[in-house]
Structures are given as structure tokens and as C-alpha cells.
mmCIF file of C-alpha atoms in Angstrom:
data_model
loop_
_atom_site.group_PDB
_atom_site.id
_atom_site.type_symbol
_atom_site.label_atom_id
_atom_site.label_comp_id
_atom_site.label_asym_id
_atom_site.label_seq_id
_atom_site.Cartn_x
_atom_site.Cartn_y
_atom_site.Cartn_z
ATOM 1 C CA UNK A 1 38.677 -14.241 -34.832
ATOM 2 C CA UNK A 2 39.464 -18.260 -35.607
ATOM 3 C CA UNK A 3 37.318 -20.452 -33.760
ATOM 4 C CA UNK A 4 39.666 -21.752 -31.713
ATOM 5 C CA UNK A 5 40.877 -18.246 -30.515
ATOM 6 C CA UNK A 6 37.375 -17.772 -29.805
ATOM 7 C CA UNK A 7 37.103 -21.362 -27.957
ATOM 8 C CA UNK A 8 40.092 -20.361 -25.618
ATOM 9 C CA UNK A 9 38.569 -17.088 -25.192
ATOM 10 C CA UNK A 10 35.533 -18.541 -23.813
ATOM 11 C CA UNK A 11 37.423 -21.102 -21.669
ATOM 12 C CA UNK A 12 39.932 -18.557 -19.889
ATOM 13 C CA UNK A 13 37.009 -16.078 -19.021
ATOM 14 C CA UNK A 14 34.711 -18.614 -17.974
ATOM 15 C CA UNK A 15 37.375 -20.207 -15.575
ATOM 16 C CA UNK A 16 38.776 -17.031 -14.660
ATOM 17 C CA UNK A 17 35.324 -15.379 -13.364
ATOM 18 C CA UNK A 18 34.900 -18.431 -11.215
ATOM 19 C CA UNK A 19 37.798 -18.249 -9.682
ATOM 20 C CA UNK A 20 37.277 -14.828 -9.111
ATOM 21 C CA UNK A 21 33.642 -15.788 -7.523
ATOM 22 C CA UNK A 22 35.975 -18.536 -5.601
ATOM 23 C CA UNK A 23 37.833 -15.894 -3.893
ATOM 24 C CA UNK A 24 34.743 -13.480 -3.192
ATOM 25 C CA UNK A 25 32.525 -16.580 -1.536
ATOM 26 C CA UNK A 26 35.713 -16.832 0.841
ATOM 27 C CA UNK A 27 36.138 -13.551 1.496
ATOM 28 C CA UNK A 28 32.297 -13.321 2.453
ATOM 29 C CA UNK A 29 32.513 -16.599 4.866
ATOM 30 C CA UNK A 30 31.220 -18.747 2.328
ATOM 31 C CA UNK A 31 28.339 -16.813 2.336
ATOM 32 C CA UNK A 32 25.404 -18.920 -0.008
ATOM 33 C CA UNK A 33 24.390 -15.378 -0.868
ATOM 34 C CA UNK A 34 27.475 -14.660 -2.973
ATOM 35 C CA UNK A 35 28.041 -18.195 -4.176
ATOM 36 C CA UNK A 36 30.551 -19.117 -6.892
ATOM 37 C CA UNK A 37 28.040 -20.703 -9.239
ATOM 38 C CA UNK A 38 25.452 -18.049 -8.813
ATOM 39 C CA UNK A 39 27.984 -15.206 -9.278
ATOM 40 C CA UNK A 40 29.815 -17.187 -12.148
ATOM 41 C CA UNK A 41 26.489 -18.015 -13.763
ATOM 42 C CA UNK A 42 24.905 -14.154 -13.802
ATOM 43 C CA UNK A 43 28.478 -12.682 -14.735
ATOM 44 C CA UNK A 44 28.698 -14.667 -17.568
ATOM 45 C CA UNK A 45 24.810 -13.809 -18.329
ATOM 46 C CA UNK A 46 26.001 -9.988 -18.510
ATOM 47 C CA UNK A 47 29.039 -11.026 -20.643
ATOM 48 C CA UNK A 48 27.109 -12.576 -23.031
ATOM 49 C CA UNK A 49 24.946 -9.913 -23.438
ATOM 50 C CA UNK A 50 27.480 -7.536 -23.569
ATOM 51 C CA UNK A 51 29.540 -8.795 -26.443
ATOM 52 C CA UNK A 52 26.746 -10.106 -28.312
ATOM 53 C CA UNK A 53 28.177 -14.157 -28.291
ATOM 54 C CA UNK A 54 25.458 -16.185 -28.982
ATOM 55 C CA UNK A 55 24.434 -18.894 -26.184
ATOM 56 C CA UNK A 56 24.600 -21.847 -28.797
ATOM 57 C CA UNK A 57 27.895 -20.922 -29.463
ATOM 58 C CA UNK A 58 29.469 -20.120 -26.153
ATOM 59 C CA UNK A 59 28.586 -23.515 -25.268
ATOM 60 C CA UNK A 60 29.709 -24.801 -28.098
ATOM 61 C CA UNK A 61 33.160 -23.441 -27.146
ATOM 62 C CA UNK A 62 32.702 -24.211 -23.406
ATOM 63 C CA UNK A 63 32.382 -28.059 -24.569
ATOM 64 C CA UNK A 64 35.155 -29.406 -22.306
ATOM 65 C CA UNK A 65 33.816 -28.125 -19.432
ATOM 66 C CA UNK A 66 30.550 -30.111 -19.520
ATOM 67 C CA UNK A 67 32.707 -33.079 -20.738
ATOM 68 C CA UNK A 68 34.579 -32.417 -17.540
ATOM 69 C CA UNK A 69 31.012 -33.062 -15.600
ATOM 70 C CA UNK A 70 30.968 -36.277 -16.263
ATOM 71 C CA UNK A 71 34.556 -37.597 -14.853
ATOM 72 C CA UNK A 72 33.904 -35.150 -11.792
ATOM 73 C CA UNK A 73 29.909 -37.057 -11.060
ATOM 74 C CA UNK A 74 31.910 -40.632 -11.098
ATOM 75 C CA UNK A 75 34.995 -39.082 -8.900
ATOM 76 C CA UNK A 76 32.016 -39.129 -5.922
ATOM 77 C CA UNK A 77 32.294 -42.529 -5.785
ATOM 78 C CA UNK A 78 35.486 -42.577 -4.329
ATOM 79 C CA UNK A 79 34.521 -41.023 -0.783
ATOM 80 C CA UNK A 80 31.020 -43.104 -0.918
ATOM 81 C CA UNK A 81 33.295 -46.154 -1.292
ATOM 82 C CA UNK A 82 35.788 -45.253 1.663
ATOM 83 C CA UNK A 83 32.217 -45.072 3.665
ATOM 84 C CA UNK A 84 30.812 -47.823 2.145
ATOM 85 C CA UNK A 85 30.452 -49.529 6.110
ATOM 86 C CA UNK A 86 28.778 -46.732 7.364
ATOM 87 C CA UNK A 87 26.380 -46.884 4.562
ATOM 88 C CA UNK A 88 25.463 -50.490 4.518
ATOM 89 C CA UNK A 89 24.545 -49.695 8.421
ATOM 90 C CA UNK A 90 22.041 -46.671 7.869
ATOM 91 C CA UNK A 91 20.854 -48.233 4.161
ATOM 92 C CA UNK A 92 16.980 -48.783 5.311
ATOM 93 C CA UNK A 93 16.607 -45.746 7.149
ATOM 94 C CA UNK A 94 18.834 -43.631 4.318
ATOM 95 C CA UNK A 95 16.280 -45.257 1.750
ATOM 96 C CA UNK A 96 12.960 -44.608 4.080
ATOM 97 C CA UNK A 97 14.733 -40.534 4.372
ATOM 98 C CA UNK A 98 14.841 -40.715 0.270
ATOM 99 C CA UNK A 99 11.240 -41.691 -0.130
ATOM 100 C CA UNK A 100 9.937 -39.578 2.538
ATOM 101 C CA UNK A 101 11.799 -36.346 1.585
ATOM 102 C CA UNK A 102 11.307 -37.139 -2.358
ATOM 103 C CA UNK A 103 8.031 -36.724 -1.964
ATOM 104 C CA UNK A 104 7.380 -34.215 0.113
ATOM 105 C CA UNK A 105 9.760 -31.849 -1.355
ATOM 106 C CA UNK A 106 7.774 -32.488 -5.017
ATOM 107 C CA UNK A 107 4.419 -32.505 -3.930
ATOM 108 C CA UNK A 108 4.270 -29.297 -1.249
ATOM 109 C CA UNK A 109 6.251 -27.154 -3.607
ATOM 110 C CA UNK A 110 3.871 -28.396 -6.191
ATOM 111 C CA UNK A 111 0.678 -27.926 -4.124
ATOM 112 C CA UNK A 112 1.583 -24.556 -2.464
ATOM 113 C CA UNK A 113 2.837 -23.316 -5.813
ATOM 114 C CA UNK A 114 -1.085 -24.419 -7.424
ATOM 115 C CA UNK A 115 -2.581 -22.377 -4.020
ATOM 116 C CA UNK A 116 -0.184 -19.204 -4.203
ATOM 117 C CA UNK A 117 -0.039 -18.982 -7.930
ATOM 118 C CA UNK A 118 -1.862 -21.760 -9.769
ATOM 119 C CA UNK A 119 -0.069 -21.234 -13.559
ATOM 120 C CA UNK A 120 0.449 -24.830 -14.596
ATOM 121 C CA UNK A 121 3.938 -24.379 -15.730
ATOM 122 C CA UNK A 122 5.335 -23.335 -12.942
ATOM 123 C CA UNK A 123 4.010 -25.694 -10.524
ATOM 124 C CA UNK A 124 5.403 -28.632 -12.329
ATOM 125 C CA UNK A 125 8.773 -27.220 -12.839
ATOM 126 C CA UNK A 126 8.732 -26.633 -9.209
ATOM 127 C CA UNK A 127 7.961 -30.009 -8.670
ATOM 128 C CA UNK A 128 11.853 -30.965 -9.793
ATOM 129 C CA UNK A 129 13.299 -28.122 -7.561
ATOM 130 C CA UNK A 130 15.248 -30.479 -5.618
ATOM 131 C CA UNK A 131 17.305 -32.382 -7.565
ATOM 132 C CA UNK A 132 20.169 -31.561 -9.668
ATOM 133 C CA UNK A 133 19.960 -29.888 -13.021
ATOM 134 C CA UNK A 134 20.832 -32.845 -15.766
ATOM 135 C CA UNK A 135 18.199 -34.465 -14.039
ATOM 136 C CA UNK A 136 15.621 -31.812 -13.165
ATOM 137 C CA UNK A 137 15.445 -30.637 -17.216
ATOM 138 C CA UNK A 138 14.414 -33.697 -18.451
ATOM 139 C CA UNK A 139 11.583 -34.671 -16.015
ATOM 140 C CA UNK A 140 9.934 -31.019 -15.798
ATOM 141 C CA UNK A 141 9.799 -31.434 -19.909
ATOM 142 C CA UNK A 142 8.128 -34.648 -19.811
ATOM 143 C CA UNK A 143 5.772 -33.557 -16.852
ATOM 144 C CA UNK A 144 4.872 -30.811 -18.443
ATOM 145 C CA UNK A 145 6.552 -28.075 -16.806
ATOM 146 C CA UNK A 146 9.624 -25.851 -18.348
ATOM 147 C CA UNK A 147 13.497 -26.820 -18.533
ATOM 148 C CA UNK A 148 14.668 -23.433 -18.570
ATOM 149 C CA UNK A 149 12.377 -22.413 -15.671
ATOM 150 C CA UNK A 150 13.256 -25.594 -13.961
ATOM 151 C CA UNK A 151 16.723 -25.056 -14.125
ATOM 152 C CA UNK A 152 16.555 -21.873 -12.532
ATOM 153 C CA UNK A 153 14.472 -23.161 -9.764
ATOM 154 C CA UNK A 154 16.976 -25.521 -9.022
ATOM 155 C CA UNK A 155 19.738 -23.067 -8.352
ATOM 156 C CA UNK A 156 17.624 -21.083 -6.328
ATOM 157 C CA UNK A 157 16.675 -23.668 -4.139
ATOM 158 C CA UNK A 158 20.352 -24.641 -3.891
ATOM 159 C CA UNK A 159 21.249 -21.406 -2.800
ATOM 160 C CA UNK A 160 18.674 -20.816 -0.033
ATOM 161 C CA UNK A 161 19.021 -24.497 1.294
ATOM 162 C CA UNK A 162 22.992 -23.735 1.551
ATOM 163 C CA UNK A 163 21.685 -20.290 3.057
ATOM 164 C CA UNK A 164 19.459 -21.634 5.703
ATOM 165 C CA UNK A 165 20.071 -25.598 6.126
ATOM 166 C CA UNK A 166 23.011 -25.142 8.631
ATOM 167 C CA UNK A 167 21.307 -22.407 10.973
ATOM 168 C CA UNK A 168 18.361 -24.397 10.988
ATOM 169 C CA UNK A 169 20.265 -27.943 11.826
ATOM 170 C CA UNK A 170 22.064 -26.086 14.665
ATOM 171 C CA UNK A 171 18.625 -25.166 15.802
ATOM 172 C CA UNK A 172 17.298 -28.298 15.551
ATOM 173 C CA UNK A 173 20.857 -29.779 17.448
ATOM 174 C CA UNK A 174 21.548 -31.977 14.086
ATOM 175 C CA UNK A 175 25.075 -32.980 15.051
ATOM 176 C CA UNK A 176 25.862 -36.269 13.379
ATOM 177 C CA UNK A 177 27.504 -35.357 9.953
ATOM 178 C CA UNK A 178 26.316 -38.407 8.177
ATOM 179 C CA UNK A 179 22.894 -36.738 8.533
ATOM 180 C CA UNK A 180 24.524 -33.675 7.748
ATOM 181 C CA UNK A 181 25.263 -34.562 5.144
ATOM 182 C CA UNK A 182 22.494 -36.098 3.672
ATOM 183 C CA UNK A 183 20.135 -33.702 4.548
ATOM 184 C CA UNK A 184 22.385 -31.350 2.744
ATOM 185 C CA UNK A 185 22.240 -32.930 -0.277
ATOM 186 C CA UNK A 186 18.816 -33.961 -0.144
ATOM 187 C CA UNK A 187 17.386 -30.856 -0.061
ATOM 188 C CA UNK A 188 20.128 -28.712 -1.982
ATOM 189 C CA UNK A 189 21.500 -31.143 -4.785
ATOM 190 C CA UNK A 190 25.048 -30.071 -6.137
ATOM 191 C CA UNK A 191 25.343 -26.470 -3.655
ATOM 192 C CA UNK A 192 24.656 -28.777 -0.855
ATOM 193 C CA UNK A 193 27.343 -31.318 -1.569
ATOM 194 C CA UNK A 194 29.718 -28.986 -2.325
ATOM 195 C CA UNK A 195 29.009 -27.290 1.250
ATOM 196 C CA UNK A 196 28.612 -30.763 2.910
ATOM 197 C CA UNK A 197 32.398 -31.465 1.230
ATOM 198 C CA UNK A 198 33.893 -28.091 2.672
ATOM 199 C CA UNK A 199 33.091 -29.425 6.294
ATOM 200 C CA UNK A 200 34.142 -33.420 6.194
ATOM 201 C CA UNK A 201 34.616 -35.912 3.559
ATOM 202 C CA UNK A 202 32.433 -37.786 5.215
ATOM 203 C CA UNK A 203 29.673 -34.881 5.271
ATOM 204 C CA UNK A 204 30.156 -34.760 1.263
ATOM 205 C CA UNK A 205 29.718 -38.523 0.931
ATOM 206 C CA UNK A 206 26.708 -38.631 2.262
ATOM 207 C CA UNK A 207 25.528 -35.385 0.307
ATOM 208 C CA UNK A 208 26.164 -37.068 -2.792
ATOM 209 C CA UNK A 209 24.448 -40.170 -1.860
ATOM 210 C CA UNK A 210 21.565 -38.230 -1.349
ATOM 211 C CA UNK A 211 21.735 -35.921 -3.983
ATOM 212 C CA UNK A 212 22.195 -39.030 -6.249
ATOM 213 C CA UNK A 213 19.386 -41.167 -4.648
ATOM 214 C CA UNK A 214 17.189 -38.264 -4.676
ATOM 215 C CA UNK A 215 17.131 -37.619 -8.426
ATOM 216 C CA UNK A 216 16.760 -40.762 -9.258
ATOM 217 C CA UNK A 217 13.917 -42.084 -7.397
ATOM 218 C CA UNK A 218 12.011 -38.640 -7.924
ATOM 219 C CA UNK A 219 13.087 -39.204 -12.034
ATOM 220 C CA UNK A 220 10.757 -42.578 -11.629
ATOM 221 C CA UNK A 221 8.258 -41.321 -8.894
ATOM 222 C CA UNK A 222 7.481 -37.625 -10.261
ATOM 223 C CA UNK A 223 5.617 -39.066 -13.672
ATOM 224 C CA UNK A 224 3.559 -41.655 -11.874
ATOM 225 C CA UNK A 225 2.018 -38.885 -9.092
ATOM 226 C CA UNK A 226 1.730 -36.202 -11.430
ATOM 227 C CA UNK A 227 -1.451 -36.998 -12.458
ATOM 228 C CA UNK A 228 -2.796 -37.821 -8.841
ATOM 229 C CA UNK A 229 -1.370 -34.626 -7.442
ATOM 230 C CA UNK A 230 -3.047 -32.453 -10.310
ATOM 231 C CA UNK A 231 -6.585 -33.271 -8.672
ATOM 232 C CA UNK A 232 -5.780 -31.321 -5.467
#
């Protein structure tokens, strides 16, 4: 097989079985339990594993589609801007929210993670479990923890958020989407924008402001309080 029979290969399966996890999220209600990434992400695991292809070199041929990443990060720009207003308005408390929930997402999973299980590595890849992957690899690596097992954290914590954030808003009467919205992506990174974006535009700006703002100011925050966190 030429490599680039191989590269379109990989390309056409890996596009098809999302689309096919596309169709199965709708037919469940977009159900977070059967969630395209999730059941894209372990089908391919099996399909891997099944034909023997090497990781390094499925994502070798799977290139574009982290190129693609990149364009489709900036393109959330474009609803932020046409909210831009609205945003300016709520920027102190928005950047209060940030701090606030930064924190306290890194540190409790961190500290109940040290009380439950208290293995090292875990707890400080847990501490990155709310922020998007790119990001969430390269701090739990230079904190100490694990980028694989970081990684996986992170779509887990996607998935429940999407699973239980809207129940528990509508419990909690939440009913302004801005806040939605940026609770959304505060607490479940990409899954949550993606869900905030399925409701309202303006639900998904917000998501991705706080998804953004989020990984960022835990990037800077997370190495400074590791080592005053360790001595609970």
C-alpha cells in the first residue's frame, strides 16, 4: 500500500466514523453518553488495534485534520466579536467567574484526588481536568503529572459536565444563556462549547470565551500553586 493510499485511508475512515457517531448522538437526543468524540475516539482505538496501524503513523496520515484545528480555534472569534458589547458589559464579573472557578476546579479535584487516592500522578493530572487538551498536556507535564492520563481526564470531564451541567442549571433556574454559556465552557472545555453552540450562538460565544480564558489563566496559575497545594 503507497503512503498516500494509506493517508486517504486513514482520512475517509476517520471522517466517516464521526459522522457515523454524528448521526448516533442525534438519534440518542444528543445524549453526552454517546458523544461523537467519545464514540469516534474509542472506535478508532479498536481500529487501530485491529489492523495493527501504528499510532505514530496514523497520525502522521491524519495530519490535516489537526492542521484543520487551528483555522477552526480562530473561526471562534467571529461569534465573540458579533458579542463583543455584551462582553465589554459583564468583563469584571466574567474575569472574577474565571479566577474563582480556575481555581477551584484545580485545587478540589487536586485535593480530593490526594484524600481518595493520594498517587502523585494522578492528582496533578487531575489538576488540568478542566481545560482543553492542547493546553491541559503541556501543563500536567511540567507539573508533574501525566499527558496521556491528563488527556483522558479531560474528555471525561467533558463528557459528564455535558451530561449533568444542563439538568443541574435547570435546577438551579440558570436561565440567562450568556451564563449558559460560560458556565458550559468553563467547566467542560471543547464538549461544552460545542453543546453551548447547538442551543444559541450566543450560548457558544460565551463557551468559548470561557473555555479560552480558562486555560489560559490556569496555564499561568497551576505552576505557581502547585507547590502550595502539595502541603495539604
Amino acid at each position: 500500500m503507497t503512503s498516500s493510499i494509506q493517508m486517504l485511508m486513514a482520512l475517509s475512515i476517520t471522517i466517516g466514523i464521526y459522522l457515523l457517531a454524528e448521526q448516533i448522538y442525534r438519534k440518542f437526543h444528543r445524549s453526552a453518553l454517546v458523544h461523537p468524540v467519545i464514540v469516534t475516539i474509542f472506535s478508532i482505538m479498536g481500529l487501530l488495534k485491529l489492523l495493527g496501524w501504528e499510532y505514530p503513523q496514523y497520525r502522521q496520515d491524519t495530519a490535516m485534520i489537526h492542521f484543520m484545528l487551528g483555522p477552526a480555534t480562530v473561526a471562534l472569534a467571529i461569534p465573540l466579536y458579533e458579542n463583543i458589547s455584551l462582553i465589554r458589559k459583564m468583563l469584571i464579573p466574567l474575569m472574577v467567574a474565571t479566577l474563582v472557578g480556575a481555581f477551584i476546579a484545580s485545587s478540589s479535584a487536586f485535593l480530593l484526588s490526594e484524600w481518595l487516592i493520594n498517587t502523585d500522578i494522578l492528582s496533578r493530572s487531575m489538576l488540568v481536568k478542566s481545560i482543553t487538551t492542547p493546553i491541559a498536556i503541556g501543563v500536567a507535564e511540567k507539573v508533574g503529572g501525566s499527558g496521556s492520563l491528563a488527556a483522558g481526564l479531560v474528555l471525561l470531564t467533558g463528557a459528564i459536565g455535558c451530561l449533568v451541567l444542563p439538568g443541574y442549571m435547570r435546577l438551579v433556574k440558570v436561565q440567562s444563556e450568556p451564563a449558559e454559556g460560560f458556565i458550559m465552557g468553563m467547566t467542560a472545555h471543547g464538549f461544552g462549547t460545542a453543546q453551548a453552540f447547538e442551543k444559541s450562538v450566543t450560548c457558544g460565544a460565551f463557551a468559548g470565551l470561557a473555555m479560552s480564558l480558562t486555560g489560559v489563566i490556569t496555564a499561568v496559575l497551576i505552576p505557581l500553586f502547585v507547590p502550595v497545594i502539595s502541603l495539604f
